[in-house]
Amino acid sequence: MGLLTLATLVWVEARRLMLPGTKTAAGAAATYSFTVNVRQPEGQPTGQGGTGNPGLDIRFAGTNPQVSAVSVKPAIQPLVAYLAGDSTVCDQPVAPYTGWGQMITPAVGPGASVANYADSGA
């Protein structure tokens, strides 16, 4: 029988994926860094699906998410990729609907962020 593995996902702001399902062996630890675009409204510029909450939203999910510490600090002059588009790109407010702009964020390294200004129906 192999070691128990635990899967953890990290979502920020308007359901933007930062860490896809990541398995860590029992007793092991891993460190991840992200740069997040925080704004109001969080999701679509028209506020469709709600405007979110002020400040940074972080959600941990997965089969058995394990988080031992979180550290937050302001990013100084991050590189920002701006997205514009329609429902195929935008921050969709409710699963299972998801725009590719919500899912591309794991491909962007620390020090850079994605600012998704796509709007459903645009």
GROMACS .gro file of N, CA and C in nm:
model
  366
    1MET      N    1   0.084  -0.118   0.000
    1MET     CA    2   0.000   0.000   0.000
    1MET      C    3   0.089   0.124   0.000
    2GLY      N    4   0.061   0.221  -0.090
    2GLY     CA    5   0.144   0.340  -0.102
    2GLY      C    6   0.114   0.442   0.006
    3LEU      N    7   0.194   0.548   0.009
    3LEU     CA    8   0.171   0.656   0.104
    3LEU      C    9   0.041   0.729   0.070
    4LEU      N   10  -0.028   0.773   0.172
    4LEU     CA   11  -0.149   0.852   0.153
    4LEU      C   12  -0.111   0.983   0.086
    5THR      N   13  -0.185   1.021  -0.017
    5THR     CA   14  -0.158   1.149  -0.083
    5THR      C   15  -0.279   1.240  -0.065
    6LEU      N   16  -0.254   1.367  -0.052
    6LEU     CA   17  -0.357   1.466  -0.030
    6LEU      C   18  -0.355   1.566  -0.144
    7ALA      N   19  -0.472   1.598  -0.198
    7ALA     CA   20  -0.479   1.694  -0.308
    7ALA      C   21  -0.528   1.828  -0.256
    8THR      N   22  -0.461   1.934  -0.295
    8THR     CA   23  -0.498   2.070  -0.256
    8THR      C   24  -0.506   2.156  -0.381
    9LEU      N   25  -0.608   2.239  -0.389
    9LEU     CA   26  -0.623   2.339  -0.495
    9LEU      C   27  -0.633   2.475  -0.429
   10VAL      N   28  -0.585   2.579  -0.498
   10VAL     CA   29  -0.596   2.715  -0.447
   10VAL      C   30  -0.667   2.799  -0.553
   11TRP      N   31  -0.776   2.864  -0.511
   11TRP     CA   32  -0.853   2.954  -0.595
   11TRP      C   33  -0.848   3.092  -0.530
   12VAL      N   34  -0.841   3.199  -0.611
   12VAL     CA   35  -0.839   3.335  -0.558
   12VAL      C   36  -0.945   3.419  -0.629
   13GLU      N   37  -0.982   3.528  -0.563
   13GLU     CA   38  -1.073   3.627  -0.619
   13GLU      C   39  -1.195   3.559  -0.683
   14ALA      N   40  -1.229   3.589  -0.805
   14ALA     CA   41  -1.349   3.540  -0.872
   14ALA      C   42  -1.322   3.403  -0.937
   15ARG      N   43  -1.297   3.303  -0.853
   15ARG     CA   44  -1.274   3.166  -0.898
   15ARG      C   45  -1.159   3.155  -0.999
   16ARG      N   46  -1.048   3.225  -0.972
   16ARG     CA   47  -0.930   3.211  -1.057
   16ARG      C   48  -0.840   3.103  -0.996
   17LEU      N   49  -0.810   3.001  -1.073
   17LEU     CA   50  -0.727   2.891  -1.026
   17LEU      C   51  -0.581   2.933  -1.019
   18MET      N   52  -0.518   2.916  -0.903
   18MET     CA   53  -0.376   2.947  -0.890
   18MET      C   54  -0.293   2.820  -0.877
   19LEU      N   55  -0.347   2.720  -0.808
   19LEU     CA   56  -0.276   2.593  -0.790
   19LEU      C   57  -0.371   2.481  -0.826
   20PRO      N   58  -0.346   2.412  -0.940
   20PRO     CA   59  -0.433   2.300  -0.974
   20PRO      C   60  -0.415   2.186  -0.874
   21GLY      N   61  -0.500   2.086  -0.878
   21GLY     CA   62  -0.493   1.974  -0.785
   21GLY      C   63  -0.351   1.923  -0.768
   22THR      N   64  -0.294   1.946  -0.652
   22THR     CA   65  -0.156   1.911  -0.624
   22THR      C   66  -0.153   1.810  -0.511
   23LYS      N   67  -0.087   1.699  -0.535
   23LYS     CA   68  -0.077   1.595  -0.433
   23LYS      C   69   0.058   1.607  -0.362
   24THR      N   70   0.052   1.596  -0.231
   24THR     CA   71   0.172   1.600  -0.147
   24THR      C   72   0.171   1.475  -0.061
   25ALA      N   73   0.281   1.404  -0.059
   25ALA     CA   74   0.291   1.283   0.022
   25ALA      C   75   0.270   1.316   0.169
   26ALA      N   76   0.211   1.223   0.241
   26ALA     CA   77   0.187   1.242   0.384
   26ALA      C   78   0.318   1.279   0.454
   27GLY      N   79   0.314   1.383   0.536
   27GLY     CA   80   0.430   1.428   0.610
   27GLY      C   81   0.521   1.523   0.533
   28ALA      N   82   0.497   1.541   0.403
   28ALA     CA   83   0.580   1.630   0.321
   28ALA      C   84   0.520   1.770   0.321
   29ALA      N   85   0.603   1.868   0.288
   29ALA     CA   86   0.559   2.007   0.278
   29ALA      C   87   0.607   2.064   0.146
   30ALA      N   88   0.531   2.158   0.091
   30ALA     CA   89   0.569   2.226  -0.034
   30ALA      C   90   0.533   2.373  -0.020
   31THR      N   91   0.607   2.459  -0.090
   31THR     CA   92   0.583   2.603  -0.087
   31THR      C   93   0.552   2.651  -0.228
   32TYR      N   94   0.448   2.734  -0.240
   32TYR     CA   95   0.408   2.790  -0.368
   32TYR      C   96   0.392   2.940  -0.354
   33SER      N   97   0.423   3.016  -0.461
   33SER     CA   98   0.409   3.161  -0.461
   33SER      C   99   0.325   3.204  -0.581
   34PHE      N  100   0.239   3.304  -0.560
   34PHE     CA  101   0.153   3.355  -0.665
   34PHE      C  102   0.147   3.506  -0.656
   35THR      N  103   0.123   3.571  -0.770
   35THR     CA  104   0.093   3.713  -0.772
   35THR      C  105  -0.049   3.725  -0.823
   36VAL      N  106  -0.136   3.790  -0.746
   36VAL     CA  107  -0.279   3.794  -0.774
   36VAL      C  108  -0.322   3.936  -0.807
   37ASN      N  109  -0.401   3.951  -0.914
   37ASN     CA  110  -0.461   4.079  -0.947
   37ASN      C  111  -0.586   4.095  -0.860
   38VAL      N  112  -0.585   4.195  -0.771
   38VAL     CA  113  -0.697   4.221  -0.680
   38VAL      C  114  -0.761   4.352  -0.721
   39ARG      N  115  -0.892   4.349  -0.744
   39ARG     CA  116  -0.962   4.471  -0.785
   39ARG      C  117  -1.109   4.459  -0.746
   40GLN      N  118  -1.181   4.569  -0.760
   40GLN     CA  119  -1.324   4.571  -0.732
   40GLN      C  120  -1.391   4.631  -0.855
   41PRO      N  121  -1.486   4.568  -0.925
   41PRO     CA  122  -1.537   4.435  -0.893
   41PRO      C  123  -1.436   4.326  -0.928
   42GLU      N  124  -1.444   4.214  -0.856
   42GLU     CA  125  -1.350   4.104  -0.875
   42GLU      C  126  -1.362   4.039  -1.012
   43GLY      N  127  -1.482   4.009  -1.054
   43GLY     CA  128  -1.503   3.931  -1.175
   43GLY      C  129  -1.522   4.017  -1.297
   44GLN      N  130  -1.637   3.998  -1.360
   44GLN     CA  131  -1.665   4.069  -1.483
   44GLN      C  132  -1.685   4.219  -1.457
   45PRO      N  133  -1.634   4.305  -1.546
   45PRO     CA  134  -1.642   4.449  -1.525
   45PRO      C  135  -1.783   4.502  -1.504
   46THR      N  136  -1.884   4.434  -1.560
   46THR     CA  137  -2.023   4.479  -1.545
   46THR      C  138  -2.082   4.437  -1.412
   47GLY      N  139  -2.008   4.356  -1.335
   47GLY     CA  140  -2.059   4.308  -1.206
   47GLY      C  141  -2.149   4.187  -1.219
   48GLN      N  142  -2.160   4.131  -1.341
   48GLN     CA  143  -2.243   4.012  -1.359
   48GLN      C  144  -2.191   3.902  -1.268
   49GLY      N  145  -2.278   3.842  -1.190
   49GLY     CA  146  -2.237   3.737  -1.097
   49GLY      C  147  -2.197   3.794  -0.962
   50GLY      N  148  -2.209   3.926  -0.946
   50GLY     CA  149  -2.172   3.989  -0.820
   50GLY      C  150  -2.040   4.063  -0.830
   51THR      N  151  -2.014   4.149  -0.734
   51THR     CA  152  -1.892   4.229  -0.738
   51THR      C  153  -1.784   4.175  -0.646
   52GLY      N  154  -1.814   4.068  -0.573
   52GLY     CA  155  -1.713   4.009  -0.485
   52GLY      C  156  -1.701   4.083  -0.354
   53ASN      N  157  -1.591   4.056  -0.286
   53ASN     CA  158  -1.564   4.116  -0.156
   53ASN      C  159  -1.441   4.204  -0.165
   54PRO      N  160  -1.436   4.314  -0.091
   54PRO     CA  161  -1.316   4.398  -0.091
   54PRO      C  162  -1.197   4.317  -0.039
   55GLY      N  163  -1.080   4.345  -0.092
   55GLY     CA  164  -0.958   4.276  -0.047
   55GLY      C  165  -0.934   4.146  -0.122
   56LEU      N  166  -0.843   4.069  -0.071
   56LEU     CA  167  -0.802   3.943  -0.134
   56LEU      C  168  -0.884   3.826  -0.082
   57ASP      N  169  -0.942   3.748  -0.174
   57ASP     CA  170  -1.014   3.626  -0.138
   57ASP      C  171  -0.928   3.506  -0.176
   58ILE      N  172  -0.909   3.414  -0.084
   58ILE     CA  173  -0.835   3.291  -0.110
   58ILE      C  174  -0.921   3.175  -0.064
   59ARG      N  175  -0.936   3.073  -0.149
   59ARG     CA  176  -1.012   2.953  -0.113
   59ARG      C  177  -0.925   2.830  -0.137
   60PHE      N  178  -0.925   2.743  -0.040
   60PHE     CA  179  -0.851   2.617  -0.050
   60PHE      C  180  -0.953   2.507  -0.070
   61ALA      N  181  -0.930   2.420  -0.166
   61ALA     CA  182  -1.023   2.313  -0.198
   61ALA      C  183  -0.944   2.187  -0.229
   62GLY      N  184  -1.016   2.079  -0.257
   62GLY     CA  185  -0.952   1.954  -0.292
   62GLY      C  186  -1.008   1.841  -0.208
   63THR      N  187  -0.952   1.722  -0.227
   63THR     CA  188  -1.001   1.605  -0.154
   63THR      C  189  -0.976   1.617  -0.005
   64ASN      N  190  -0.868   1.679   0.033
   64ASN     CA  191  -0.836   1.699   0.175
   64ASN      C  192  -0.730   1.809   0.182
   65PRO      N  193  -0.769   1.935   0.158
   65PRO     CA  194  -0.668   2.042   0.152
   65PRO      C  195  -0.591   2.057   0.282
   66GLN      N  196  -0.463   2.074   0.268
   66GLN     CA  197  -0.374   2.090   0.383
   66GLN      C  198  -0.293   2.218   0.364
   67VAL      N  199  -0.312   2.314   0.453
   67VAL     CA  200  -0.240   2.442   0.446
   67VAL      C  201  -0.183   2.469   0.583
   68SER      N  202  -0.052   2.491   0.591
   68SER     CA  203   0.008   2.516   0.722
   68SER      C  204   0.038   2.664   0.745
   69ALA      N  205   0.049   2.744   0.638
   69ALA     CA  206   0.078   2.886   0.655
   69ALA      C  207   0.044   2.961   0.527
   70VAL      N  208   0.004   3.087   0.544
   70VAL     CA  209  -0.022   3.176   0.431
   70VAL      C  210   0.044   3.309   0.463
   71SER      N  211   0.118   3.363   0.367
   71SER     CA  212   0.181   3.493   0.384
   71SER      C  213   0.139   3.581   0.267
   72VAL      N  214   0.099   3.704   0.295
   72VAL     CA  215   0.053   3.796   0.192
   72VAL      C  216   0.132   3.925   0.202
   73LYS      N  217   0.180   3.973   0.087
   73LYS     CA  218   0.247   4.103   0.084
   73LYS      C  219   0.218   4.170  -0.050
   74PRO      N  220   0.221   4.303  -0.056
   74PRO     CA  221   0.193   4.372  -0.183
   74PRO      C  222   0.299   4.342  -0.287
   75ALA      N  223   0.255   4.330  -0.411
   75ALA     CA  224   0.348   4.310  -0.523
   75ALA      C  225   0.395   4.447  -0.570
   76ILE      N  226   0.523   4.463  -0.587
   76ILE     CA  227   0.581   4.589  -0.634
   76ILE      C  228   0.603   4.577  -0.784
   77GLN      N  229   0.530   4.655  -0.861
   77GLN     CA  230   0.539   4.660  -1.008
   77GLN      C  231   0.535   4.521  -1.073
   78PRO      N  232   0.428   4.446  -1.050
   78PRO     CA  233   0.419   4.315  -1.116
   78PRO      C  234   0.396   4.331  -1.266
   79LEU      N  235   0.437   4.233  -1.341
   79LEU     CA  236   0.406   4.225  -1.483
   79LEU      C  237   0.260   4.181  -1.491
   80VAL      N  238   0.178   4.251  -1.571
   80VAL     CA  239   0.035   4.219  -1.577
   80VAL      C  240  -0.004   4.188  -1.721
   81ALA      N  241  -0.070   4.074  -1.740
   81ALA     CA  242  -0.129   4.038  -1.869
   81ALA      C  243  -0.277   4.071  -1.860
   82TYR      N  244  -0.324   4.161  -1.946
   82TYR     CA  245  -0.465   4.202  -1.947
   82TYR      C  246  -0.541   4.119  -2.049
   83LEU      N  247  -0.655   4.064  -2.007
   83LEU     CA  248  -0.739   3.984  -2.095
   83LEU      C  249  -0.868   4.059  -2.125
   84ALA      N  250  -0.914   4.052  -2.248
   84ALA     CA  251  -1.044   4.104  -2.288
   84ALA      C  252  -1.108   3.998  -2.377
   85GLY      N  253  -1.237   3.980  -2.362
   85GLY     CA  254  -1.305   3.879  -2.443
   85GLY      C  255  -1.448   3.861  -2.397
   86ASP      N  256  -1.503   3.743  -2.431
   86ASP     CA  257  -1.642   3.714  -2.399
   86ASP      C  258  -1.652   3.604  -2.294
   87SER      N  259  -1.765   3.532  -2.291
   87SER     CA  260  -1.789   3.431  -2.189
   87SER      C  261  -1.689   3.316  -2.191
   88THR      N  262  -1.621   3.295  -2.303
   88THR     CA  263  -1.522   3.188  -2.308
   88THR      C  264  -1.394   3.226  -2.233
   89VAL      N  265  -1.377   3.354  -2.203
   89VAL     CA  266  -1.257   3.406  -2.137
   89VAL      C  267  -1.285   3.450  -1.993
   90CYS      N  268  -1.403   3.506  -1.969
   90CYS     CA  269  -1.431   3.578  -1.845
   90CYS      C  270  -1.428   3.491  -1.719
   91ASP      N  271  -1.425   3.561  -1.604
   91ASP     CA  272  -1.436   3.496  -1.473
   91ASP      C  273  -1.583   3.460  -1.454
   92GLN      N  274  -1.617   3.335  -1.480
   92GLN     CA  275  -1.755   3.289  -1.462
   92GLN      C  276  -1.781   3.274  -1.312
   93PRO      N  277  -1.894   3.326  -1.262
   93PRO     CA  278  -1.918   3.326  -1.118
   93PRO      C  279  -1.955   3.191  -1.057
   94VAL      N  280  -2.013   3.099  -1.136
   94VAL     CA  281  -2.065   2.975  -1.079
   94VAL      C  282  -2.017   2.854  -1.158
   95ALA      N  283  -1.962   2.755  -1.087
   95ALA     CA  284  -1.922   2.629  -1.150
   95ALA      C  285  -2.047   2.557  -1.198
   96PRO      N  286  -2.042   2.482  -1.304
   96PRO     CA  287  -1.922   2.435  -1.372
   96PRO      C  288  -1.872   2.527  -1.482
   97TYR      N  289  -1.939   2.642  -1.503
   97TYR     CA  290  -1.896   2.734  -1.607
   97TYR      C  291  -1.764   2.799  -1.569
   98THR      N  292  -1.671   2.799  -1.662
   98THR     CA  293  -1.539   2.855  -1.635
   98THR      C  294  -1.480   2.909  -1.765
   99GLY      N  295  -1.432   3.032  -1.762
   99GLY     CA  296  -1.364   3.089  -1.878
   99GLY      C  297  -1.216   3.050  -1.874
  100TRP      N  298  -1.154   3.043  -1.991
  100TRP     CA  299  -1.012   3.003  -1.992
  100TRP      C  300  -0.925   3.104  -1.920
  101GLY      N  301  -0.971   3.228  -1.909
  101GLY     CA  302  -0.895   3.330  -1.835
  101GLY      C  303  -0.884   3.298  -1.687
  102GLN      N  304  -0.979   3.219  -1.634
  102GLN     CA  305  -0.974   3.176  -1.494
  102GLN      C  306  -0.876   3.062  -1.474
  103MET      N  307  -0.849   2.989  -1.580
  103MET     CA  308  -0.770   2.867  -1.569
  103MET      C  309  -0.626   2.882  -1.618
  104ILE      N  310  -0.594   2.991  -1.683
  104ILE     CA  311  -0.459   3.010  -1.737
  104ILE      C  312  -0.359   3.055  -1.631
  105THR      N  313  -0.408   3.101  -1.518
  105THR     CA  314  -0.323   3.161  -1.416
  105THR      C  315  -0.211   3.071  -1.364
  106PRO      N  316  -0.227   2.938  -1.355
  106PRO     CA  317  -0.112   2.857  -1.309
  106PRO      C  318   0.009   2.863  -1.403
  107ALA      N  319  -0.013   2.904  -1.528
  107ALA     CA  320   0.097   2.913  -1.624
  107ALA      C  321   0.177   3.041  -1.608
  108VAL      N  322   0.130   3.132  -1.522
  108VAL     CA  323   0.196   3.260  -1.500
  108VAL      C  324   0.275   3.252  -1.370
  109GLY      N  325   0.402   3.280  -1.375
  109GLY     CA  326   0.487   3.266  -1.257
  109GLY      C  327   0.474   3.381  -1.158
  110PRO      N  328   0.533   3.364  -1.040
  110PRO     CA  329   0.533   3.471  -0.939
  110PRO      C  330   0.595   3.598  -0.996
  111GLY      N  331   0.539   3.712  -0.958
  111GLY     CA  332   0.587   3.840  -1.009
  111GLY      C  333   0.507   3.888  -1.129
  112ALA      N  334   0.417   3.802  -1.179
  112ALA     CA  335   0.329   3.838  -1.290
  112ALA      C  336   0.187   3.795  -1.254
  113SER      N  337   0.088   3.869  -1.307
  113SER     CA  338  -0.051   3.834  -1.279
  113SER      C  339  -0.135   3.849  -1.404
  114VAL      N  340  -0.256   3.793  -1.397
  114VAL     CA  341  -0.352   3.805  -1.505
  114VAL      C  342  -0.466   3.894  -1.457
  115ALA      N  343  -0.496   4.001  -1.530
  115ALA     CA  344  -0.608   4.089  -1.502
  115ALA      C  345  -0.715   4.058  -1.606
  116ASN      N  346  -0.816   3.983  -1.566
  116ASN     CA  347  -0.918   3.936  -1.658
  116ASN      C  348  -1.034   4.035  -1.662
  117TYR      N  349  -1.040   4.114  -1.769
  117TYR     CA  350  -1.147   4.212  -1.787
  117TYR      C  351  -1.249   4.165  -1.891
  118ALA      N  352  -1.251   4.036  -1.921
  118ALA     CA  353  -1.348   3.982  -2.017
  118ALA      C  354  -1.488   3.988  -1.955
  119ASP      N  355  -1.589   3.997  -2.040
  119ASP     CA  356  -1.728   4.011  -1.997
  119ASP      C  357  -1.815   3.914  -2.075
  120SER      N  358  -1.897   3.839  -2.004
  120SER     CA  359  -1.989   3.746  -2.068
  120SER      C  360  -2.088   3.823  -2.153
  121GLY      N  361  -2.108   3.778  -2.276
  121GLY     CA  362  -2.202   3.845  -2.366
  121GLY      C  363  -2.139   3.958  -2.446
  122ALA      N  364  -2.009   3.985  -2.424
  122ALA     CA  365  -1.944   4.095  -2.497
  122ALA      C  366  -1.906   4.052  -2.636
   0.00000   0.00000   0.00000
